[in-house]
PDB file of C-alpha atoms in Angstrom:
ATOM      1  CA  MET A  30      27.064  14.374  -0.677  1.00  0.00           C
ATOM      2  CA  GLU A  31      24.941  12.251   1.642  1.00  0.00           C
ATOM      3  CA  SER A  32      21.917  10.529   0.117  1.00  0.00           C
ATOM      4  CA  ILE A  33      18.751   9.916   2.132  1.00  0.00           C
ATOM      5  CA  ILE A  34      16.135   7.245   1.405  1.00  0.00           C
ATOM      6  CA  LYS A  35      12.589   7.530   2.708  1.00  0.00           C
ATOM      7  CA  LEU A  36      11.174   3.998   2.585  1.00  0.00           C
ATOM      8  CA  ASP A  37       7.862   3.327   4.314  1.00  0.00           C
ATOM      9  CA  ASP A  38       6.460  -0.043   5.345  1.00  0.00           C
ATOM     10  CA  VAL A  39       4.693  -1.833   2.501  1.00  0.00           C
ATOM     11  CA  LYS A  40       1.334  -3.599   2.798  1.00  0.00           C
ATOM     12  CA  VAL A  41       0.410  -5.973  -0.016  1.00  0.00           C
ATOM     13  CA  ASN A  42      -2.449  -8.299  -0.920  1.00  0.00           C
ATOM     14  CA  THR A  43      -0.770 -11.428  -2.282  1.00  0.00           C
ATOM     15  CA  TRP A  44      -3.434 -11.959  -4.960  1.00  0.00           C
ATOM     16  CA  GLU A  45      -2.589  -8.570  -6.498  1.00  0.00           C
ATOM     17  CA  MET A  46       0.571  -6.920  -7.777  1.00  0.00           C
ATOM     18  CA  GLY A  47       2.232  -4.974  -4.982  1.00  0.00           C
ATOM     19  CA  LYS A  48       4.193  -1.758  -5.215  1.00  0.00           C
ATOM     20  CA  VAL A  49       7.359  -0.647  -3.438  1.00  0.00           C
ATOM     21  CA  ARG A  50       7.838   3.110  -3.420  1.00  0.00           C
ATOM     22  CA  ALA A  51      10.614   5.231  -1.951  1.00  0.00           C
ATOM     23  CA  GLU A  52      11.917   8.783  -2.142  1.00  0.00           C
ATOM     24  CA  VAL A  53      15.633   9.422  -2.573  1.00  0.00           C
ATOM     25  CA  LYS A  54      17.120  12.893  -2.064  1.00  0.00           C
ATOM     26  CA  ASN A  55      20.449  14.377  -1.105  1.00  0.00           C
ATOM     27  CA  ALA A  56      21.094  16.211   2.158  1.00  0.00           C
ATOM     28  CA  ASP A  57      19.908  19.463   0.566  1.00  0.00           C
ATOM     29  CA  GLY A  58      16.568  17.904  -0.389  1.00  0.00           C
ATOM     30  CA  VAL A  59      17.367  17.685  -4.097  1.00  0.00           C
ATOM     31  CA  PRO A  60      15.757  14.649  -5.823  1.00  0.00           C
ATOM     32  CA  LEU A  61      18.285  12.117  -7.094  1.00  0.00           C
ATOM     33  CA  ASN A  62      18.538   9.616  -9.937  1.00  0.00           C
ATOM     34  CA  GLY A  63      20.290   6.280 -10.179  1.00  0.00           C
ATOM     35  CA  ARG A  64      20.017   2.529  -9.759  1.00  0.00           C
ATOM     36  CA  ALA A  65      18.492   0.843  -6.724  1.00  0.00           C
ATOM     37  CA  ILE A  66      17.761  -2.653  -5.506  1.00  0.00           C
ATOM     38  CA  VAL A  67      15.359  -3.990  -2.890  1.00  0.00           C
ATOM     39  CA  LYS A  68      16.042  -7.135  -0.893  1.00  0.00           C
ATOM     40  CA  ILE A  69      13.468  -9.181   0.981  1.00  0.00           C
ATOM     41  CA  ASN A  70      14.992 -11.021   3.932  1.00  0.00           C
ATOM     42  CA  HIS A  71      18.446 -10.377   2.399  1.00  0.00           C
ATOM     43  CA  ILE A  72      17.510 -11.866  -0.994  1.00  0.00           C
ATOM     44  CA  SER A  73      17.555  -9.490  -3.973  1.00  0.00           C
ATOM     45  CA  ARG A  74      14.052  -9.323  -5.457  1.00  0.00           C
ATOM     46  CA  ILE A  75      13.434  -5.944  -7.083  1.00  0.00           C
ATOM     47  CA  GLN A  76      15.730  -3.860  -9.279  1.00  0.00           C
ATOM     48  CA  GLY A  77      14.957  -0.518 -10.837  1.00  0.00           C
ATOM     49  CA  TYR A  78      15.812   3.138 -11.143  1.00  0.00           C
ATOM     50  CA  VAL A  79      15.311   6.211  -9.028  1.00  0.00           C
ATOM     51  CA  VAL A  80      13.956   8.899 -11.360  1.00  0.00           C
ATOM     52  CA  ASN A  81      13.591  12.478 -10.152  1.00  0.00           C
ATOM     53  CA  GLY A  82      13.823  11.264  -6.577  1.00  0.00           C
ATOM     54  CA  ILE A  83      11.212   8.493  -6.879  1.00  0.00           C
ATOM     55  CA  PHE A  84      11.743   4.741  -6.892  1.00  0.00           C
ATOM     56  CA  GLU A  85       8.528   2.896  -7.756  1.00  0.00           C
ATOM     57  CA  GLU A  86       8.336  -0.714  -8.876  1.00  0.00           C
ATOM     58  CA  GLU A  87       5.484  -3.221  -9.034  1.00  0.00           C
ATOM     59  CA  HIS A  88       6.222  -6.772  -7.963  1.00  0.00           C
ATOM     60  CA  ASP A  89       4.514 -10.142  -7.624  1.00  0.00           C
ATOM     61  CA  PHE A  90       4.651 -11.269  -3.983  1.00  0.00           C
ATOM     62  CA  SER A  91       2.350 -14.286  -4.388  1.00  0.00           C
ATOM     63  CA  ASP A  92       5.151 -16.809  -3.729  1.00  0.00           C
ATOM     64  CA  LEU A  93       5.777 -15.454  -0.218  1.00  0.00           C
ATOM     65  CA  TYR A  94       3.877 -17.304   2.499  1.00  0.00           C
ATOM     66  CA  ASP A  95       4.747 -15.578   5.766  1.00  0.00           C
ATOM     67  CA  ASP A  96       2.861 -12.509   6.977  1.00  0.00           C
ATOM     68  CA  GLU A  97       5.892 -10.292   7.551  1.00  0.00           C
ATOM     69  CA  TYR A  98       9.305  -9.802   5.931  1.00  0.00           C
ATOM     70  CA  ASP A  99      12.237  -7.382   6.193  1.00  0.00           C
ATOM     71  CA  LEU A 100      12.757  -4.943   3.315  1.00  0.00           C
ATOM     72  CA  TYR A 101      16.239  -3.600   2.618  1.00  0.00           C
ATOM     73  CA  MET A 102      16.733  -0.988  -0.107  1.00  0.00           C
ATOM     74  CA  ILE A 103      20.129  -0.017  -1.478  1.00  0.00           C
ATOM     75  CA  TYR A 104      20.679   3.085  -3.598  1.00  0.00           C
ATOM     76  CA  GLY A 105      23.852   2.896  -5.680  1.00  0.00           C
ATOM     77  CA  GLY A 106      24.682   6.584  -5.619  1.00  0.00           C
ATOM     78  CA  THR A 107      26.108   8.792  -8.374  1.00  0.00           C
ATOM     79  CA  GLU A 108      29.253  10.757  -9.005  1.00  0.00           C
ATOM     80  CA  HIS A 109      28.019  13.483  -6.663  1.00  0.00           C
ATOM     81  CA  SER A 110      25.785  11.499  -4.290  1.00  0.00           C
ATOM     82  CA  ASP A 111      26.803   8.795  -1.845  1.00  0.00           C
ATOM     83  CA  PRO A 112      25.254   5.327  -1.798  1.00  0.00           C
ATOM     84  CA  ALA A 113      22.566   4.856   0.837  1.00  0.00           C
ATOM     85  CA  ASP A 114      20.358   2.204   2.331  1.00  0.00           C
ATOM     86  CA  ALA A 115      17.115   1.987   4.277  1.00  0.00           C
ATOM     87  CA  THR A 116      14.999  -0.661   5.942  1.00  0.00           C
ATOM     88  CA  ALA A 117      11.273  -1.189   6.333  1.00  0.00           C
ATOM     89  CA  LYS A 118       8.752  -3.981   6.794  1.00  0.00           C
ATOM     90  CA  LEU A 119       6.712  -5.861   4.214  1.00  0.00           C
ATOM     91  CA  TYR A 120       3.298  -6.990   5.469  1.00  0.00           C
ATOM     92  CA  LEU A 121       1.398  -9.547   3.402  1.00  0.00           C
ATOM     93  CA  ASN A 122      -2.330 -10.201   3.476  1.00  0.00           C
ATOM     94  CA  HIS A 123      -3.101 -13.718   2.240  1.00  0.00           C
ATOM     95  CA  ASP A 124      -6.843 -13.672   2.986  1.00  0.00           C
ATOM     96  CA  LYS A 125      -8.462 -12.825  -0.306  1.00  0.00           C
ATOM     97  CA  PRO A 126     -11.999 -11.464   0.107  1.00  0.00           C
ATOM     98  CA  ILE A 127     -14.581 -13.736  -1.451  1.00  0.00           C
ATOM     99  CA  GLU A 128     -18.201 -13.133  -2.350  1.00  0.00           C
ATOM    100  CA  VAL A 129     -20.457 -15.905  -1.106  1.00  0.00           C
ATOM    101  CA  PRO A 130     -24.076 -16.506  -2.141  1.00  0.00           C
ATOM    102  CA  ILE A 131     -26.373 -16.708   0.871  1.00  0.00           C
ATOM    103  CA  PHE A 132     -27.227 -20.316  -0.016  1.00  0.00           C
ATOM    104  CA  ASP A 133     -23.541 -21.320   0.138  1.00  0.00           C
ATOM    105  CA  LEU A 134     -23.123 -19.546   3.467  1.00  0.00           C
ATOM    106  CA  GLN A 135     -26.173 -21.388   4.829  1.00  0.00           C
ATOM    107  CA  ASN A 136     -24.609 -24.662   3.724  1.00  0.00           C
ATOM    108  CA  ALA A 137     -21.327 -23.739   5.429  1.00  0.00           C
ATOM    109  CA  CYS A 138     -23.202 -22.794   8.612  1.00  0.00           C
ATOM    110  CA  TYR A 139     -24.920 -26.183   8.698  1.00  0.00           C
ATOM    111  CA  ARG A 140     -21.596 -28.003   8.297  1.00  0.00           C
ATOM    112  CA  LEU A 141     -19.882 -25.783  10.867  1.00  0.00           C
ATOM    113  CA  THR A 142     -22.457 -26.303  13.634  1.00  0.00           C
ATOM    114  CA  LYS A 143     -22.458 -30.059  12.994  1.00  0.00           C
ATOM    115  CA  TRP A 144     -18.646 -30.096  13.194  1.00  0.00           C
ATOM    116  CA  ILE A 145     -18.715 -28.206  16.500  1.00  0.00           C
ATOM    117  CA  ASP A 146     -21.390 -30.525  17.917  1.00  0.00           C
ATOM    118  CA  VAL A 147     -19.240 -33.561  17.102  1.00  0.00           C
ATOM    119  CA  ASN A 148     -15.746 -32.230  17.841  1.00  0.00           C
ATOM    120  CA  LYS A 149     -16.641 -29.933  20.744  1.00  0.00           C
ATOM    121  CA  LYS A 150     -14.520 -27.011  19.583  1.00  0.00           C
ATOM    122  CA  LEU A 151     -14.371 -24.299  16.943  1.00  0.00           C
ATOM    123  CA  PRO A 152     -12.388 -25.278  13.822  1.00  0.00           C
ATOM    124  CA  GLY A 153      -9.698 -23.036  12.396  1.00  0.00           C
ATOM    125  CA  LYS A 154     -11.170 -22.946   8.889  1.00  0.00           C
ATOM    126  CA  ILE A 155     -14.299 -23.851   6.949  1.00  0.00           C
ATOM    127  CA  ALA A 156     -14.596 -24.600   3.226  1.00  0.00           C
ATOM    128  CA  ILE A 157     -16.858 -22.192   1.326  1.00  0.00           C
ATOM    129  CA  LYS A 158     -17.003 -22.322  -2.478  1.00  0.00           C
ATOM    130  CA  LYS A 159     -13.733 -24.296  -2.611  1.00  0.00           C
ATOM    131  CA  GLU A 160     -12.020 -21.608  -0.508  1.00  0.00           C
ATOM    132  CA  GLN A 161     -10.629 -22.331   2.952  1.00  0.00           C
ATOM    133  CA  VAL A 162     -12.029 -19.462   5.019  1.00  0.00           C
ATOM    134  CA  SER A 163     -10.633 -18.649   8.445  1.00  0.00           C
ATOM    135  CA  VAL A 164     -13.377 -18.903  11.051  1.00  0.00           C
ATOM    136  CA  ALA A 165     -11.952 -15.709  12.571  1.00  0.00           C
ATOM    137  CA  ASN A 166     -13.140 -13.903   9.425  1.00  0.00           C
ATOM    138  CA  LEU A 167     -16.614 -15.409   9.506  1.00  0.00           C
ATOM    139  CA  LEU A 168     -18.434 -13.409  12.187  1.00  0.00           C
ATOM    140  CA  TYR A 169     -18.739 -10.201  10.154  1.00  0.00           C
ATOM    141  CA  ALA A 170     -20.101 -12.149   7.178  1.00  0.00           C
ATOM    142  CA  LEU A 171     -22.639 -13.927   9.399  1.00  0.00           C
ATOM    143  CA  ALA A 172     -23.892 -10.657  10.874  1.00  0.00           C
ATOM    144  CA  ASN A 173     -24.130  -9.144   7.398  1.00  0.00           C
ATOM    145  CA  CYS A 174     -25.998 -12.188   6.134  1.00  0.00           C
ATOM    146  CA  VAL A 175     -28.615 -11.781   8.874  1.00  0.00           C
ATOM    147  CA  LYS A 176     -28.989  -8.135   7.887  1.00  0.00           C
ATOM    148  CA  LYS A 177     -29.332  -9.004   4.190  1.00  0.00           C
ATOM    149  CA  ILE A 178     -31.998 -11.646   4.803  1.00  0.00           C
ATOM    150  CA  ASN A 179     -33.928  -9.241   7.023  1.00  0.00           C
ATOM    151  CA  ASP A 180     -33.666  -6.497   4.379  1.00  0.00           C
ATOM    152  CA  GLU A 181     -34.723  -8.947   1.630  1.00  0.00           C
ATOM    153  CA  ASP A 182     -31.392  -8.303  -0.067  1.00  0.00           C
ATOM    154  CA  PRO A 183     -30.418 -11.426  -2.079  1.00  0.00           C
ATOM    155  CA  SER A 184     -26.932 -10.193  -3.028  1.00  0.00           C
ATOM    156  CA  ASP A 185     -23.782 -12.135  -2.129  1.00  0.00           C
ATOM    157  CA  VAL A 186     -22.095 -11.755   1.255  1.00  0.00           C
ATOM    158  CA  MET A 187     -18.501 -10.530   1.357  1.00  0.00           C
ATOM    159  CA  VAL A 188     -16.089 -12.531   3.517  1.00  0.00           C
ATOM    160  CA  THR A 189     -12.997 -10.489   4.317  1.00  0.00           C
ATOM    161  CA  LYS A 190     -10.197 -10.460   6.870  1.00  0.00           C
ATOM    162  CA  PHE A 191     -10.581  -9.286  10.469  1.00  0.00           C
ATOM    163  CA  ASN A 192      -8.273  -9.729  13.421  1.00  0.00           C
ATOM    164  CA  PRO A 193      -9.529 -12.405  15.829  1.00  0.00           C
ATOM    165  CA  PRO A 194      -9.932 -11.590  19.522  1.00  0.00           C
ATOM    166  CA  LYS A 195      -7.197 -12.747  21.879  1.00  0.00           C
ATOM    167  CA  VAL A 196      -9.819 -14.562  23.936  1.00  0.00           C
ATOM    168  CA  SER A 197     -13.496 -15.431  23.685  1.00  0.00           C
ATOM    169  CA  SER A 198     -14.937 -14.015  26.898  1.00  0.00           C
ATOM    170  CA  GLU A 199     -18.282 -15.406  28.076  1.00  0.00           C
ATOM    171  CA  ASN A 200     -20.132 -15.630  31.376  1.00  0.00           C
ATOM    172  CA  ILE A 201     -23.553 -16.945  30.289  1.00  0.00           C
ATOM    173  CA  LYS A 202     -24.601 -19.726  32.656  1.00  0.00           C
ATOM    174  CA  GLU A 203     -28.119 -20.540  31.440  1.00  0.00           C
ATOM    175  CA  ASP A 204     -29.922 -20.798  28.103  1.00  0.00           C
ATOM    176  CA  ILE A 205     -31.125 -17.499  26.658  1.00  0.00           C
ATOM    177  CA  GLN A 206     -33.938 -17.045  24.162  1.00  0.00           C
ATOM    178  CA  LEU A 207     -33.421 -14.204  21.695  1.00  0.00           C
ATOM    179  CA  THR A 208     -36.197 -12.779  19.558  1.00  0.00           C
ATOM    180  CA  LYS A 209     -35.572 -11.815  15.956  1.00  0.00           C
ATOM    181  CA  ASP A 210     -35.435  -8.131  16.896  1.00  0.00           C
ATOM    182  CA  GLU A 211     -32.884  -8.877  19.615  1.00  0.00           C
ATOM    183  CA  TYR A 212     -30.485 -10.885  17.471  1.00  0.00           C
ATOM    184  CA  ILE A 213     -30.811  -8.390  14.596  1.00  0.00           C
ATOM    185  CA  GLN A 214     -29.748  -5.704  17.068  1.00  0.00           C
ATOM    186  CA  ILE A 215     -26.749  -7.862  18.032  1.00  0.00           C
ATOM    187  CA  ALA A 216     -25.885  -8.332  14.342  1.00  0.00           C
ATOM    188  CA  ASN A 217     -25.955  -4.569  13.797  1.00  0.00           C
ATOM    189  CA  GLU A 218     -23.721  -4.063  16.837  1.00  0.00           C
ATOM    190  CA  ILE A 219     -21.236  -6.616  15.483  1.00  0.00           C
ATOM    191  CA  ILE A 220     -21.133  -4.857  12.100  1.00  0.00           C
ATOM    192  CA  THR A 221     -20.639  -1.416  13.655  1.00  0.00           C
ATOM    193  CA  THR A 222     -17.978  -2.626  16.090  1.00  0.00           C
ATOM    194  CA  MET A 223     -15.987  -4.454  13.422  1.00  0.00           C
ATOM    195  CA  ASP A 224     -16.279  -1.625  10.891  1.00  0.00           C
ATOM    196  CA  ASP A 225     -14.816   0.750  13.468  1.00  0.00           C
ATOM    197  CA  SER A 226     -12.079  -1.456  14.937  1.00  0.00           C
ATOM    198  CA  LYS A 227     -11.309  -3.997  12.161  1.00  0.00           C
ATOM    199  CA  ASN A 228     -11.223  -6.553  14.987  1.00  0.00           C
ATOM    200  CA  SER A 229     -13.623  -9.321  15.911  1.00  0.00           C
ATOM    201  CA  PRO A 230     -15.159  -8.674  19.346  1.00  0.00           C
ATOM    202  CA  ALA A 231     -14.267 -10.926  22.268  1.00  0.00           C
ATOM    203  CA  PHE A 232     -17.920 -10.720  23.330  1.00  0.00           C
ATOM    204  CA  ILE A 233     -21.189  -8.851  22.890  1.00  0.00           C
ATOM    205  CA  GLU A 234     -23.314  -7.960  25.903  1.00  0.00           C
ATOM    206  CA  VAL A 235     -26.730  -9.614  25.932  1.00  0.00           C
ATOM    207  CA  ASN A 236     -29.106  -8.762  28.769  1.00  0.00           C
ATOM    208  CA  GLY A 237     -26.150  -7.752  30.929  1.00  0.00           C
ATOM    209  CA  GLU A 238     -24.187 -10.944  30.222  1.00  0.00           C
ATOM    210  CA  LYS A 239     -21.292 -11.638  27.876  1.00  0.00           C
ATOM    211  CA  LEU A 240     -21.914 -13.750  24.774  1.00  0.00           C
ATOM    212  CA  GLY A 241     -18.442 -14.829  23.632  1.00  0.00           C
ATOM    213  CA  PHE A 242     -16.919 -14.696  20.162  1.00  0.00           C
ATOM    214  CA  MET A 243     -17.037 -18.466  19.599  1.00  0.00           C
ATOM    215  CA  ASN A 244     -20.648 -18.674  20.709  1.00  0.00           C
ATOM    216  CA  LEU A 245     -21.553 -15.706  18.502  1.00  0.00           C
ATOM    217  CA  ILE A 246     -20.305 -17.659  15.493  1.00  0.00           C
ATOM    218  CA  TYR A 247     -22.158 -20.805  16.565  1.00  0.00           C
ATOM    219  CA  THR A 248     -25.391 -18.936  17.329  1.00  0.00           C
ATOM    220  CA  PHE A 249     -25.430 -16.903  14.123  1.00  0.00           C
ATOM    221  CA  CYS A 250     -24.666 -20.032  12.122  1.00  0.00           C
ATOM    222  CA  LYS A 251     -27.776 -21.608  13.673  1.00  0.00           C
ATOM    223  CA  ILE A 252     -29.833 -18.537  12.779  1.00  0.00           C
ATOM    224  CA  ILE A 253     -28.672 -18.526   9.162  1.00  0.00           C
ATOM    225  CA  GLN A 254     -28.919 -22.269   8.529  1.00  0.00           C
ATOM    226  CA  ASN A 255     -32.502 -22.324   9.842  1.00  0.00           C
ATOM    227  CA  SER A 256     -33.630 -19.198   8.004  1.00  0.00           C
ATOM    228  CA  SER A 257     -34.676 -19.005   4.364  1.00  0.00           C
ATOM    229  CA  GLU A 258     -35.060 -16.533   1.541  1.00  0.00           C
ATOM    230  CA  ASN A 259     -38.555 -15.927   2.908  1.00  0.00           C
ATOM    231  CA  GLY A 260     -37.211 -14.530   6.158  1.00  0.00           C
ATOM    232  CA  LEU A 261     -35.363 -15.033   9.418  1.00  0.00           C
ATOM    233  CA  ILE A 262     -36.398 -17.424  12.162  1.00  0.00           C
ATOM    234  CA  SER A 263     -38.491 -15.796  14.888  1.00  0.00           C
ATOM    235  CA  THR A 264     -36.327 -16.864  17.855  1.00  0.00           C
ATOM    236  CA  VAL A 265     -33.052 -18.591  18.645  1.00  0.00           C
ATOM    237  CA  TYR A 266     -31.939 -20.319  21.830  1.00  0.00           C
ATOM    238  CA  VAL A 267     -28.421 -19.515  23.013  1.00  0.00           C
ATOM    239  CA  ARG A 268     -26.708 -22.161  25.112  1.00  0.00           C
ATOM    240  CA  PRO A 269     -23.622 -21.452  27.234  1.00  0.00           C
ATOM    241  CA  TRP A 270     -20.492 -22.224  25.226  1.00  0.00           C
ATOM    242  CA  LYS A 271     -19.187 -24.465  28.014  1.00  0.00           C
ATOM    243  CA  GLU A 272     -22.229 -26.693  27.544  1.00  0.00           C
ATOM    244  CA  ILE A 273     -21.906 -26.736  23.749  1.00  0.00           C
ATOM    245  CA  VAL A 274     -18.318 -28.009  23.902  1.00  0.00           C
ATOM    246  CA  ALA A 275     -18.713 -30.212  26.986  1.00  0.00           C
ATOM    247  CA  LYS A 276     -17.551 -33.779  26.305  1.00  0.00           C
TER     248      LYS A 276
END
């Protein structure tokens, strides 16, 4: 009798053990038993048993470096059930969340703005506590840091993965001065937007103009590096990104 495998896509954090799970039944919906193997990009990686219709095996994926792989599961069948196969995708997250003390984030902000001032562009990564952190993941942490300082919350800031915008869209042509209340409002908008979408915004509207993603990182780095445990700076000047990176 025909065997049917239900194998869903698998999402794994590479710093943790991952799990591949599948359901195997015959055409009448009866759970099956038997041996099975899972290949990743045609290389056999996981072997185990289907028990009462369930295949479930933990596996260490930490040696895989790409973000996406093909999964191919083969069920060996039994005397009364045919062999079967199924395909799915394996998605790997390599960006381990890290907790950063506010002092370390301030230090990183100072180094980042200096790097931008010298090199006239946004770097791909910044070192924080011996970790190479993608700058695309930094904006949420910066906004949260501003909120924590304002709330007199000394706890560490979590840096976690977010999808970067496809473009950084900005149309600011002149310097803008933001008060503390104004940039706190922007920080709260960033947090809400990213919590809802899991994406970094291409821009945030400020006084009817677009403040782009790259300039948001630069500006909030300036706010954090110049603030202290005693409180946030009272104002910050925002320059057009084109001027910041002009050579």
